[in-house]
Each structure stands twice: as structure tokens, then as C-alpha cells.
Tab-separated table of C-alpha atoms in Angstrom:
chain	number	residue	atom	x	y	z
A	649	MET	CA	21.187	10.104	-15.262
A	650	LYS	CA	19.621	8.261	-12.395
A	651	LEU	CA	21.291	5.790	-10.105
A	652	GLN	CA	18.917	2.978	-9.280
A	653	MET	CA	19.105	-0.231	-7.352
A	654	GLU	CA	17.308	-3.224	-8.738
A	655	ASN	CA	14.248	-2.632	-6.548
A	656	GLY	CA	13.746	0.870	-7.939
A	657	ILE	CA	15.285	2.939	-5.136
A	658	THR	CA	16.791	6.211	-6.348
A	659	LEU	CA	20.168	7.047	-4.814
A	660	PHE	CA	21.071	10.641	-3.939
A	661	GLU	CA	23.844	12.658	-2.354
A	662	GLY	CA	23.528	15.489	0.162
A	663	LYS	CA	20.469	16.578	2.120
A	664	PHE	CA	17.140	15.076	1.100
A	665	ASN	CA	14.895	17.751	-0.471
A	666	ALA	CA	11.311	16.569	-0.730
A	667	ASP	CA	10.041	19.896	-2.112
A	668	ALA	CA	12.403	19.726	-5.075
A	669	ILE	CA	11.244	16.220	-5.924
A	670	PHE	CA	7.562	17.105	-5.659
A	671	ARG	CA	8.083	20.058	-7.957
A	672	GLN	CA	9.950	17.949	-10.465
A	673	LYS	CA	7.175	15.373	-10.457
A	674	ILE	CA	4.521	18.052	-11.001
A	675	CYS	CA	6.483	19.260	-13.998
A	676	GLU	CA	6.610	15.766	-15.454
A	677	GLU	CA	2.845	15.350	-15.195
A	678	LYS	CA	0.898	16.038	-18.384
A	679	GLU	CA	-2.308	16.807	-16.544
A	680	VAL	CA	-2.817	19.689	-14.137
A	681	GLY	CA	-3.322	17.314	-11.207
A	682	GLN	CA	-2.525	13.741	-10.354
A	683	ASP	CA	-5.095	11.005	-9.884
A	684	GLU	CA	-3.252	9.737	-6.843
A	685	ALA	CA	-1.221	11.424	-4.135
A	686	LEU	CA	2.514	10.775	-3.889
A	687	TYR	CA	4.645	9.519	-1.014
A	688	LEU	CA	8.372	10.153	-0.899
A	689	CYS	CA	10.088	7.580	1.301
A	690	ASN	CA	13.613	8.382	2.461
A	691	LEU	CA	15.017	5.017	3.500
A	692	SER	CA	18.154	6.668	4.818
A	693	ASP	CA	15.999	8.331	7.457
A	694	VAL	CA	15.227	4.829	8.753
A	695	ALA	CA	18.956	4.072	8.908
A	696	ARG	CA	19.609	7.332	10.813
A	697	LYS	CA	16.891	6.418	13.299
A	698	TYR	CA	18.591	3.075	13.885
A	699	ASP	CA	21.836	4.878	14.712
A	700	ILE	CA	19.978	7.183	17.112
A	701	TRP	CA	18.298	4.230	18.801
A	702	ARG	CA	21.605	2.449	19.392
A	703	GLN	CA	23.145	5.612	20.815
A	704	LYS	CA	20.234	6.386	23.138
A	705	MET	CA	19.377	2.858	24.330
A	706	PRO	CA	22.347	0.577	23.602
A	707	ARG	CA	20.998	-2.290	25.716
A	708	VAL	CA	17.630	-2.413	23.976
A	709	LYS	CA	17.320	-4.228	20.643
A	710	PRO	CA	14.462	-2.904	18.474
A	711	PHE	CA	11.886	-5.339	17.105
A	712	TYR	CA	10.012	-3.152	14.622
A	713	ALA	CA	6.195	-3.215	14.925
A	714	VAL	CA	5.296	-4.238	11.365
A	715	LYS	CA	1.655	-3.129	11.754
A	716	CYS	CA	2.835	0.488	11.805
A	717	ASN	CA	3.953	0.344	8.165
A	718	MET	CA	4.388	-2.948	6.292
A	719	ASP	CA	6.166	-1.431	3.296
A	720	GLU	CA	8.495	-4.061	1.872
A	721	ASN	CA	11.389	-1.726	1.084
A	722	VAL	CA	11.286	-0.406	4.640
A	723	ILE	CA	11.258	-3.959	6.027
A	724	ARG	CA	14.159	-4.914	3.765
A	725	MET	CA	16.230	-1.949	4.981
A	726	MET	CA	15.535	-2.845	8.612
A	727	ALA	CA	16.356	-6.488	7.989
A	728	LYS	CA	19.758	-5.551	6.581
A	729	LEU	CA	20.384	-3.335	9.591
A	730	GLY	CA	19.917	-6.392	11.792
A	731	MET	CA	16.669	-5.401	13.482
A	732	GLY	CA	14.065	-7.791	14.827
A	733	PHE	CA	10.342	-7.706	14.006
A	734	ASP	CA	7.086	-7.680	15.952
A	735	CYS	CA	4.461	-9.490	13.840
A	736	SER	CA	0.794	-10.253	14.476
A	737	SER	CA	-0.523	-12.148	11.439
A	738	ILE	CA	0.338	-14.527	8.634
A	739	GLU	CA	0.714	-11.699	6.116
A	740	GLU	CA	3.153	-9.862	8.374
A	741	PHE	CA	5.122	-13.094	8.831
A	742	LYS	CA	5.264	-13.567	5.077
A	743	VAL	CA	6.610	-10.111	4.218
A	744	VAL	CA	9.274	-10.315	6.926
A	745	LEU	CA	10.373	-13.838	5.990
A	746	LYS	CA	10.439	-12.804	2.321
A	747	CYS	CA	13.020	-10.159	3.228
A	748	GLY	CA	15.378	-12.808	4.567
A	749	VAL	CA	14.619	-12.497	8.270
A	750	THR	CA	15.178	-15.659	10.275
A	751	PRO	CA	12.469	-16.867	12.720
A	752	ASP	CA	14.619	-16.092	15.772
A	753	ARG	CA	14.332	-12.376	14.872
A	754	ILE	CA	10.522	-12.447	15.016
A	755	ILE	CA	8.202	-12.174	17.993
A	756	TYR	CA	4.553	-13.127	17.527
A	757	ALA	CA	3.308	-10.168	19.554
A	758	HIS	CA	-0.442	-10.780	19.489
A	759	PRO	CA	-2.040	-12.051	22.702
A	760	TYR	CA	-5.074	-13.418	20.796
A	761	LYS	CA	-4.087	-15.667	17.920
A	762	ALA	CA	-6.305	-17.359	15.348
A	763	VAL	CA	-5.530	-21.070	15.165
A	764	SER	CA	-4.511	-20.871	11.492
A	765	HIS	CA	-1.980	-18.146	12.308
A	766	LEU	CA	-0.686	-20.143	15.252
A	767	ARG	CA	-0.189	-23.190	13.024
A	768	TYR	CA	1.645	-21.047	10.459
A	769	SER	CA	4.009	-19.783	13.140
A	770	ALA	CA	4.643	-23.361	14.283
A	771	ALA	CA	5.348	-24.518	10.714
A	772	ASN	CA	7.851	-21.691	10.283
A	773	ASN	CA	9.514	-22.039	13.708
A	774	ILE	CA	8.312	-18.639	14.927
A	775	ASP	CA	8.116	-19.795	18.503
A	776	VAL	CA	8.279	-16.645	20.695
A	777	MET	CA	4.746	-15.360	21.311
A	778	THR	CA	2.676	-13.376	23.775
A	779	PHE	CA	-0.336	-14.326	25.884
A	780	ASP	CA	-2.441	-12.687	28.610
A	781	SER	CA	-5.253	-15.173	29.336
A	782	MET	CA	-5.949	-18.724	30.519
A	783	GLU	CA	-7.791	-19.489	27.290
A	784	GLU	CA	-4.795	-18.542	25.166
A	785	LEU	CA	-2.586	-20.857	27.204
A	786	GLU	CA	-4.935	-23.763	26.527
A	787	LYS	CA	-4.983	-22.983	22.802
A	788	ILE	CA	-1.182	-22.814	22.609
A	789	ARG	CA	-0.863	-26.090	24.544
A	790	LEU	CA	-3.003	-27.850	21.943
A	791	VAL	CA	-1.545	-26.260	18.781
A	792	PHE	CA	2.052	-25.254	19.577
A	793	PRO	CA	3.139	-26.695	22.954
A	794	ARG	CA	6.859	-26.084	22.326
A	795	ALA	CA	6.317	-22.321	21.991
A	796	LYS	CA	8.352	-19.909	24.115
A	797	LEU	CA	5.807	-17.732	25.840
A	798	VAL	CA	5.779	-14.056	26.735
A	799	LEU	CA	3.409	-12.863	29.453
A	800	ARG	CA	2.031	-9.451	28.549
A	801	ILE	CA	1.109	-7.228	31.479
A	802	ARG	CA	-0.865	-4.001	31.496
A	803	CYS	CA	0.769	-0.743	32.503
A	804	ASP	CA	-0.875	2.196	30.729
A	805	ALA	CA	0.658	5.613	30.220
A	806	GLU	CA	-1.479	8.439	31.571
A	807	LYS	CA	-1.274	10.143	28.178
A	808	ALA	CA	-0.808	8.450	24.788
A	809	TYR	CA	-2.185	8.755	21.247
A	810	ALA	CA	-3.641	5.267	21.401
A	811	PRO	CA	-4.091	3.626	24.824
A	812	ILE	CA	-4.383	-0.128	24.320
A	813	GLY	CA	-4.406	-1.545	27.836
A	814	ASP	CA	-8.173	-1.980	27.849
A	815	LYS	CA	-7.758	-4.629	25.125
A	816	PHE	CA	-4.367	-6.212	25.789
A	817	GLY	CA	-2.389	-7.131	28.877
A	818	CYS	CA	-3.198	-8.632	32.263
A	819	ASP	CA	-3.095	-7.127	35.725
A	820	PRO	CA	0.580	-7.208	36.821
A	821	GLU	CA	-0.280	-8.347	40.353
A	822	LEU	CA	-2.780	-11.150	41.007
A	823	GLU	CA	-3.785	-12.123	37.425
A	824	SER	CA	-0.234	-12.351	36.110
A	825	ARG	CA	0.827	-14.671	38.933
A	826	GLN	CA	-2.155	-16.901	38.278
A	827	LEU	CA	-1.215	-17.112	34.595
A	828	LEU	CA	2.396	-17.999	35.369
A	829	THR	CA	1.237	-20.743	37.704
A	830	LYS	CA	-1.221	-22.032	35.080
A	831	ALA	CA	1.489	-22.117	32.415
A	832	LYS	CA	3.753	-24.066	34.755
A	833	ASN	CA	1.024	-26.595	35.493
A	834	LEU	CA	0.439	-27.057	31.737
A	835	GLY	CA	4.123	-27.729	31.177
A	836	LEU	CA	4.584	-24.642	28.974
A	837	SER	CA	7.725	-22.539	28.773
A	838	VAL	CA	7.523	-18.854	29.745
A	839	ILE	CA	10.704	-16.946	28.938
A	840	GLU	CA	9.710	-13.287	28.991
A	841	ILE	CA	7.583	-10.466	30.398
A	842	SER	CA	6.309	-7.748	28.032
A	843	PHE	CA	4.250	-4.582	28.246
A	844	HIS	CA	3.129	-1.700	26.032
A	845	VAL	CA	2.395	1.654	27.657
A	846	GLY	CA	0.482	2.932	24.600
A	847	SER	CA	1.228	4.199	21.109
A	848	GLY	CA	2.638	7.735	21.060
A	849	CYS	CA	3.453	7.778	24.775
A	850	GLU	CA	3.648	11.228	26.404
A	851	ASP	CA	4.194	9.886	29.913
A	852	PRO	CA	7.827	8.673	30.169
A	853	PRO	CA	7.636	7.656	33.878
A	854	SER	CA	5.174	4.920	32.881
A	855	PHE	CA	8.137	2.954	31.508
A	856	ARG	CA	9.808	2.896	34.917
A	857	LYS	CA	6.628	1.708	36.593
A	858	ALA	CA	6.231	-1.092	34.052
A	859	ILE	CA	9.872	-2.194	34.287
A	860	ALA	CA	9.578	-2.381	38.078
A	861	ALA	CA	6.428	-4.524	37.742
A	862	ALA	CA	8.257	-6.807	35.323
A	863	ARG	CA	11.106	-7.244	37.823
A	864	ASN	CA	8.653	-8.427	40.452
A	865	LEU	CA	7.267	-11.003	38.041
A	866	PHE	CA	10.744	-12.192	37.079
A	867	ASP	CA	11.365	-12.873	40.755
A	868	TYR	CA	8.018	-14.604	41.233
A	869	ALA	CA	8.563	-16.772	38.146
A	870	ALA	CA	11.866	-17.917	39.613
A	871	THR	CA	9.978	-19.389	42.601
A	872	LEU	CA	8.029	-21.528	40.113
A	873	GLY	CA	11.199	-22.806	38.499
A	874	TYR	CA	11.178	-20.492	35.468
A	875	ARG	CA	14.377	-18.824	34.350
A	876	MET	CA	13.293	-15.859	32.252
A	877	THR	CA	15.749	-14.476	29.725
A	878	LEU	CA	13.919	-11.615	27.970
A	879	LEU	CA	12.183	-8.340	28.829
A	880	ASP	CA	10.106	-6.594	26.150
A	881	ILE	CA	9.435	-2.900	26.904
A	882	GLY	CA	7.002	-2.458	23.983
A	883	GLY	CA	6.524	0.704	21.949
A	884	GLY	CA	5.320	4.275	22.360
A	885	PHE	CA	8.429	6.112	21.131
A	886	PRO	CA	7.920	9.355	19.144
A	887	GLY	CA	9.336	9.576	15.627
A	888	GLU	CA	8.315	12.910	14.082
A	889	THR	CA	10.984	15.294	12.788
A	890	GLY	CA	12.298	17.302	15.719
A	891	SER	CA	11.066	14.851	18.354
A	892	ASP	CA	13.527	13.307	20.783
A	893	ILE	CA	13.416	9.939	22.505
A	894	GLY	CA	16.057	11.166	24.938
A	895	VAL	CA	13.658	11.703	27.851
A	896	ILE	CA	12.105	8.246	27.499
A	897	ALA	CA	15.555	6.735	26.927
A	898	ASP	CA	16.864	8.256	30.162
A	899	VAL	CA	13.913	6.823	32.100
A	900	VAL	CA	14.330	3.399	30.478
A	901	ASN	CA	18.100	3.254	30.926
A	902	THR	CA	17.903	4.254	34.591
A	903	ALA	CA	15.089	1.799	35.309
A	904	LEU	CA	16.982	-1.026	33.611
A	905	GLU	CA	20.100	-0.180	35.586
A	906	ASP	CA	18.097	-0.330	38.823
A	907	HIS	CA	15.989	-3.423	38.138
A	908	PHE	CA	17.894	-5.360	35.448
A	909	PRO	CA	21.561	-4.354	35.854
A	910	PRO	CA	23.937	-5.561	33.116
A	911	GLY	CA	25.132	-9.092	33.690
A	912	HIS	CA	22.469	-9.865	36.300
A	913	ASP	CA	20.527	-12.966	35.197
A	914	ASN	CA	21.790	-12.303	31.628
A	915	VAL	CA	18.412	-10.822	30.701
A	916	LYS	CA	18.200	-9.460	27.168
A	917	ILE	CA	16.102	-6.347	26.556
A	918	ILE	CA	14.009	-5.766	23.435
A	919	ALA	CA	11.384	-3.198	22.406
A	920	GLU	CA	8.637	-2.915	19.780
A	921	PRO	CA	8.977	0.594	18.295
A	922	GLY	CA	6.880	1.497	15.270
A	923	ARG	CA	6.380	5.212	14.594
A	924	PHE	CA	9.902	6.031	15.815
A	925	PHE	CA	11.429	4.355	12.771
A	926	VAL	CA	9.028	5.315	9.996
A	927	SER	CA	7.119	8.488	10.850
A	928	SER	CA	9.649	11.006	9.501
A	929	ALA	CA	10.755	8.748	6.618
A	930	PHE	CA	7.555	9.375	4.629
A	931	THR	CA	6.439	12.728	3.211
A	932	LEU	CA	3.104	13.007	1.415
A	933	GLY	CA	2.333	15.351	-1.441
A	934	ALA	CA	-1.403	15.670	-2.150
A	935	THR	CA	-2.570	17.656	-5.164
A	936	ILE	CA	-5.515	20.042	-5.145
A	937	HIS	CA	-7.832	18.827	-7.895
A	938	SER	CA	-10.876	20.984	-7.087
A	939	LYS	CA	-11.748	24.067	-5.057
A	940	LYS	CA	-14.757	26.103	-4.030
A	941	GLN	CA	-14.659	29.743	-2.889
A	942	LEU	CA	-17.293	30.984	-0.449
A	943	LEU	CA	-18.228	34.646	-0.861
A	944	ASP	CA	-19.707	37.117	1.583
A	945	THR	CA	-22.471	39.596	0.700
A	946	ASP	CA	-19.876	42.010	-0.746
A	947	GLY	CA	-18.469	39.368	-3.069
A	948	ASN	CA	-15.260	38.874	-1.073
A	949	VAL	CA	-13.784	35.415	-0.501
A	950	TYR	CA	-13.983	34.537	3.175
A	951	HIS	CA	-13.383	30.771	2.983
A	952	VAL	CA	-11.994	28.312	0.429
A	953	LYS	CA	-12.632	24.588	0.262
A	954	TYR	CA	-9.719	22.668	-1.234
A	955	ILE	CA	-10.351	19.099	-2.358
A	956	ILE	CA	-7.179	17.013	-2.511
A	957	ASN	CA	-6.550	13.536	-3.870
A	958	ASP	CA	-6.191	11.812	-0.491
A	959	GLY	CA	-8.418	11.673	2.561
A	960	VAL	CA	-9.557	9.909	5.714
A	961	HIS	CA	-10.239	6.684	3.828
A	962	GLY	CA	-6.631	6.774	2.635
A	963	THR	CA	-3.543	8.251	4.260
A	964	PHE	CA	-5.484	10.289	6.826
A	965	ASN	CA	-7.350	7.333	8.305
A	966	PHE	CA	-5.558	8.002	11.601
A	967	LEU	CA	-7.741	11.083	12.114
A	968	LEU	CA	-10.676	8.759	12.795
A	969	TYR	CA	-8.839	7.512	15.896
A	970	GLY	CA	-8.277	10.916	17.427
A	971	ILE	CA	-4.632	11.272	16.376
A	972	PRO	CA	-4.125	14.946	15.438
A	973	LEU	CA	-3.136	16.215	12.011
A	974	GLY	CA	0.457	17.434	11.976
A	975	SER	CA	1.849	20.468	10.202
A	976	CYS	CA	1.536	20.944	6.452
A	977	TYR	CA	2.414	23.584	3.868
A	978	ALA	CA	1.703	24.452	0.247
A	979	LEU	CA	3.831	24.353	-2.890
A	980	HIS	CA	2.686	26.538	-5.778
A	981	ARG	CA	2.734	24.913	-9.183
A	982	LYS	CA	3.284	28.162	-11.087
A	983	ALA	CA	6.253	29.544	-9.174
A	984	PHE	CA	9.098	27.115	-8.670
A	985	ASP	CA	11.961	29.595	-8.500
A	986	LYS	CA	12.986	31.854	-5.604
A	987	LYS	CA	10.094	34.282	-5.897
A	988	VAL	CA	8.307	34.675	-2.596
A	989	ILE	CA	4.577	34.256	-2.805
A	990	LYS	CA	2.885	37.065	-0.894
A	991	ASP	CA	-0.727	36.171	-1.493
A	992	SER	CA	-3.130	37.063	1.262
A	993	LEU	CA	-4.094	34.263	3.626
A	994	VAL	CA	-7.605	32.870	3.834
A	995	GLN	CA	-9.530	30.554	6.130
A	996	SER	CA	-9.564	27.175	4.407
A	997	SER	CA	-10.805	23.613	4.550
A	998	LEU	CA	-8.933	20.525	3.380
A	999	LEU	CA	-11.336	17.884	2.122
A	1000	GLY	CA	-10.779	14.378	0.808
A	1001	PRO	CA	-11.821	13.073	-2.623
A	1002	THR	CA	-14.608	10.662	-1.669
A	1003	CYS	CA	-18.354	11.243	-1.542
A	1004	ASN	CA	-18.358	10.745	2.222
A	1005	GLY	CA	-19.323	13.993	3.944
A	1006	PHE	CA	-17.019	13.128	6.838
A	1007	ASP	CA	-13.986	12.936	4.537
A	1008	LYS	CA	-12.379	16.066	5.976
A	1009	MET	CA	-8.839	16.641	7.227
A	1010	SER	CA	-9.399	20.163	8.532
A	1011	GLU	CA	-12.248	22.654	8.387
A	1012	ASN	CA	-10.429	25.618	9.866
A	1013	MET	CA	-6.863	26.298	8.810
A	1014	VAL	CA	-5.170	29.324	7.300
A	1015	LEU	CA	-3.586	28.892	3.854
A	1016	PRO	CA	-2.541	31.200	1.032
A	1017	HIS	CA	-4.847	31.358	-1.979
A	1018	LEU	CA	-4.046	28.196	-3.929
A	1019	ASP	CA	-4.866	26.940	-7.395
A	1020	ILE	CA	-5.895	23.590	-8.800
A	1021	GLY	CA	-2.681	21.647	-9.348
A	1022	ASP	CA	-0.869	23.061	-6.310
A	1023	ILE	CA	0.454	20.605	-3.738
A	1024	ILE	CA	-0.146	20.349	-0.012
A	1025	VAL	CA	2.891	18.732	1.627
A	1026	PHE	CA	2.508	16.678	4.806
A	1027	PRO	CA	5.765	15.641	6.530
A	1028	ASN	CA	5.963	12.834	9.103
A	1029	MET	CA	3.424	10.587	7.413
A	1030	GLY	CA	4.988	7.136	7.758
A	1031	ALA	CA	3.198	5.807	10.832
A	1032	TYR	CA	-0.258	4.196	10.591
A	1033	THR	CA	-0.974	5.790	7.226
A	1034	VAL	CA	0.032	3.393	4.450
A	1035	SER	CA	-1.047	0.451	6.588
A	1036	LEU	CA	-4.538	1.861	7.287
A	1037	SER	CA	-5.398	3.283	3.865
A	1038	SER	CA	-8.076	1.827	1.585
A	1039	THR	CA	-9.490	2.357	-1.913
A	1040	PHE	CA	-12.960	3.348	-0.696
A	1041	ASN	CA	-15.158	4.915	-3.383
A	1042	GLY	CA	-12.701	3.659	-6.009
A	1043	PHE	CA	-9.983	6.232	-5.287
A	1044	PRO	CA	-6.430	4.858	-5.455
A	1045	LYS	CA	-3.875	4.741	-2.694
A	1046	PRO	CA	-0.900	7.096	-3.042
A	1047	ARG	CA	2.091	6.093	-5.109
A	1048	ILE	CA	5.367	5.605	-3.244
A	1049	MET	CA	8.785	6.650	-4.561
A	1050	TYR	CA	11.872	5.481	-2.675
A	1051	TYR	CA	15.107	7.373	-2.055
A	1052	GLN	CA	18.326	6.481	-0.310
A	1053	GLU	CA	21.638	8.212	0.272
A	1054	LEU	CA	24.395	6.805	-1.878
A	1055	ARG	CA	26.538	6.113	1.191
A	1056	ASP	CA	23.731	4.018	2.710
A	1057	SER	CA	23.453	1.758	-0.319
A	1058	ILE	CA	23.764	-1.760	1.015
A	1059	ASP	CA	23.401	-3.568	-2.290
A	1060	PRO	CA	26.950	-4.155	-3.588
A	1061	ASP	CA	26.169	-3.582	-7.247
A	1062	PRO	CA	23.719	-0.738	-7.873
A	1063	VAL	CA	22.419	-0.639	-11.420
A	1064	ILE	CA	23.174	2.501	-13.395
A	1065	ASN	CA	20.423	3.255	-15.891
A	1066	ILE	CA	21.206	5.856	-18.519
A	1067	SER	CA	18.002	6.838	-20.289
A	1068	GLU	CA	17.530	8.832	-23.458
A	1069	LYS	CA	17.127	12.571	-23.003
A	1070	LYS	CA	13.542	13.629	-22.353
A	1071	THR	CA	11.738	16.807	-23.274
A	1072	LEU	CA	9.509	17.777	-20.364
A	1073	LYS	CA	6.498	19.753	-21.451
A	1074	CYS	CA	5.380	22.175	-18.778
A	1075	PRO	CA	2.648	24.785	-18.676
A	1076	ASN	CA	5.274	27.445	-17.954
A	1077	GLY	CA	7.469	26.847	-21.000
A	1078	ASN	CA	11.069	26.491	-19.809
A	1079	LEU	CA	9.948	26.167	-16.202
A	1080	PHE	CA	11.865	22.932	-15.643
A	1081	GLN	CA	15.127	24.399	-16.938
A	1082	ARG	CA	14.790	27.426	-14.639
A	1083	PHE	CA	14.088	25.126	-11.727
A	1084	LYS	CA	17.035	22.899	-12.636
A	1085	ARG	CA	19.487	25.807	-12.902
A	1086	SER	CA	18.514	27.354	-9.570
A	1087	PHE	CA	18.519	23.895	-8.013
A	1088	GLN	CA	22.095	23.211	-9.132
A	1089	LYS	CA	23.640	26.564	-8.210
A	1090	ASP	CA	22.163	26.634	-4.708
A	1091	ASP	CA	23.598	24.717	-1.787
A	1092	ARG	CA	21.155	21.875	-2.293
A	1093	PRO	CA	21.452	18.098	-2.663
A	1094	ALA	CA	22.892	16.742	-5.888
A	1095	PHE	CA	19.990	14.612	-7.091
A	1096	TYR	CA	20.398	12.809	-10.373
A	1097	VAL	CA	17.760	14.272	-12.705
A	1098	TYR	CA	17.093	14.198	-16.413
């Protein structure tokens, strides 16, 4: 029996076990491999991250950066949790509005807006938006003069996965004051200062520097007659399993206490986290569909090339931007029970499925000897993966299966589907039954399986 909500989310109890699900799905497959890779999305991980955020930074309301992962089920979960959303295009507006989010929970966080997108935001009352140039102010005055503007300043972290200050943000000293004066002369409303230190920030003190710069601009804006009510501290928060936002949170909380103490000016604080909320929620299972062994002069294998059904034109597109590949591990198709595989290790390459010679995830990693049909599991694959993937060379994007803890079910009336008993044909005979028995008698989560 499976418990399902109407949108196809499988409910479970206990600790989420991605390996068990991958193995079950392999067993259900009739072919040795799968045409497409498989994502497992644990929506309850998103809910846990929301709890962590509120505990660590209670004054800061998260506005999720939709560009990080625009998955509709993820957006719907966040919407029901009460989060806000950072959007940058019509399509991002549409998916967020479709999930029942009201315009006051959306910030149009793109300093350079196409006129058609600006008109769409005006038609849908999405009126809070960023700018960092004179030209953008003129455009907004003509198309959406009643907008509530957010001045984005530049304050780069010394170390981050993706520095973005060379494209977005103005100098927080002279240029920002000129822009505030220009906006005042145009009769436009500026309500907020924002910044973004860089995606994947590894320089927590940069937040304090940026918050101090924002305070100075709040004070300057007051001399022009502006009464600012919002501060947006951007993104850059880590989200991988085992990571901790505590260090950044301590810096942020202390800086806010010093420069924007509670009750002073009634300034509300928001942020634009992306990877923090979704990175650890997605686990990818990619199947080996081909392999090539390289032999030395004595006929011994010294290197193996494994070709999997996902690559840099799909999930691993982030590798093209210098973001490193995280940890991964292998699941053997032919040994699901508790037997320990003691195969010798071998230098290996992980290659993508396309005909592009640059479609490589790693050319030098150590793996056990694997077979066609085995799975390589990649945890922490929710950030800038689904959103960047393509179908280059005709290869499909990964499938996504959704899971949620029963206690986190927000829908009041989950649908209970009772299907007819299935006979699962596996290469190893009663492999599924052996897996199911060991799965049930161990201290493992009580998934609902056929």
C-alpha cells in the first residue's frame, strides 16, 4: 500500500532512506539500466530547513530564490510554510502565483528588467523590485511609476562559489547616493536597501560589512525624506548535509543588533536564500549504462570509464561554472542485502551520456569495480541542478519522485491508493523479497511498498 497525496507525493514514516528507494526502483525496472536518471526529493527536508532558519535567524524572513530550483512541489511546500519568494522573470512569477502566493510575498529581485516582465509585474501588483542604475530608474518611471524600489548595493564576499558583484549592485558610497537622489527627483518611492555577497558564501564577515553599509544608506535616505522599511541581506547560505549556517547567523544577528536594533525604525529584515533550502532535499541516482576498461601491457585493468545517464548538459551543469562536485558513492545492483562488497578499488572516470567530449564529471576518482546497471548516488543535488539542466543531444532530464514525512502532510485529506498486488521480476529471482525482509526487520524507516 502506498499513501499518496493528490499531487503524487509519497508519504513515509521514520528516517528517509534514499538508498532503499533507489534499490527498489532498480528492481522494478525491466531493463538493466534506466534511460533517465532519478531524483528523490524529500520535501520534509525543506520543512526542517525552515525550522532551522527560524531558530538561527528569527528576525530574518526568507524569500526563497526561485532561480535555484523552480520545482513546483518545492514551491508549494514553501508557500504553505509562509515563505516569501525572490523572482526574476515572468515564468518564475507564474509558478509562484500558481501555488497561491500573494503579490506582497514576492520581490522582483532583478536589477535589469525587460519591459514585458515589468508590465507583467505591474499587472499582477508585484510592486517591490530592485534597481542599481539611472537607466533602470527611468524605465520604471515610464512603465511602473508606483513601484516600491529596492536599491541594490555591491558588497562581495572574498570567497564564494559564484561572485556576482561584477554584474549586479552599485558602489555603496558615491553611486548609491546619486541613485537615491535621482529616484527622489523622479518622484519614485525607495523603501529598501539590498545586497548579495555571492552564492555559496565562505566569508561570513562580509555580511557585517554589507549591513553596516546599508545602515549608512538608510541614514542618508532619511535626509532626502525617505523612510525605508526593509533590509534585504540576500543569499549565500550553505545548504549541504552537515553544513551549518550558525557562523553566518551569528554574524548577521550581531550586525543587525548593532545597526538595526529591534524596534528601531521598525525595519523588517528579509533574505534571499536558495541552496540552503533545497540542496540537501534532492538526491540523484544515475545509472551506469556503459563502461570501458583500460588495460596495461600485462592485461591488468588500471582505469575504468563509467558512462552514466546524466552529465554536464543535465544535472551537472554547475561544473561548467567552477562549482566543485560533491561526494558520491555506488550502489551495486546485484547485492542488495547486508553482504559487504570487498572488490578492489580502481582509478575511474565518470562520463556523461552525450557526444560532447567535455561531458565529464570526474576523470580521476577511486571507485570499486562496478557493472552496467549499478547506480552512482549523488547527495545534495537540489541547488542549480534541475534549473540548469537541458535535453542536449536528445537525452532526457532526470525523473523526480517526491517524498514527505506523514507528520508533515499539510493537505488535510491524503488519498489512500490501494493497488493490486504486483509481481516484480528481477534478475536475481527473489531478490526483492530478500531486500524487503531485511528492510523490515532492521531499524529502518517504514516506507509503504508493494
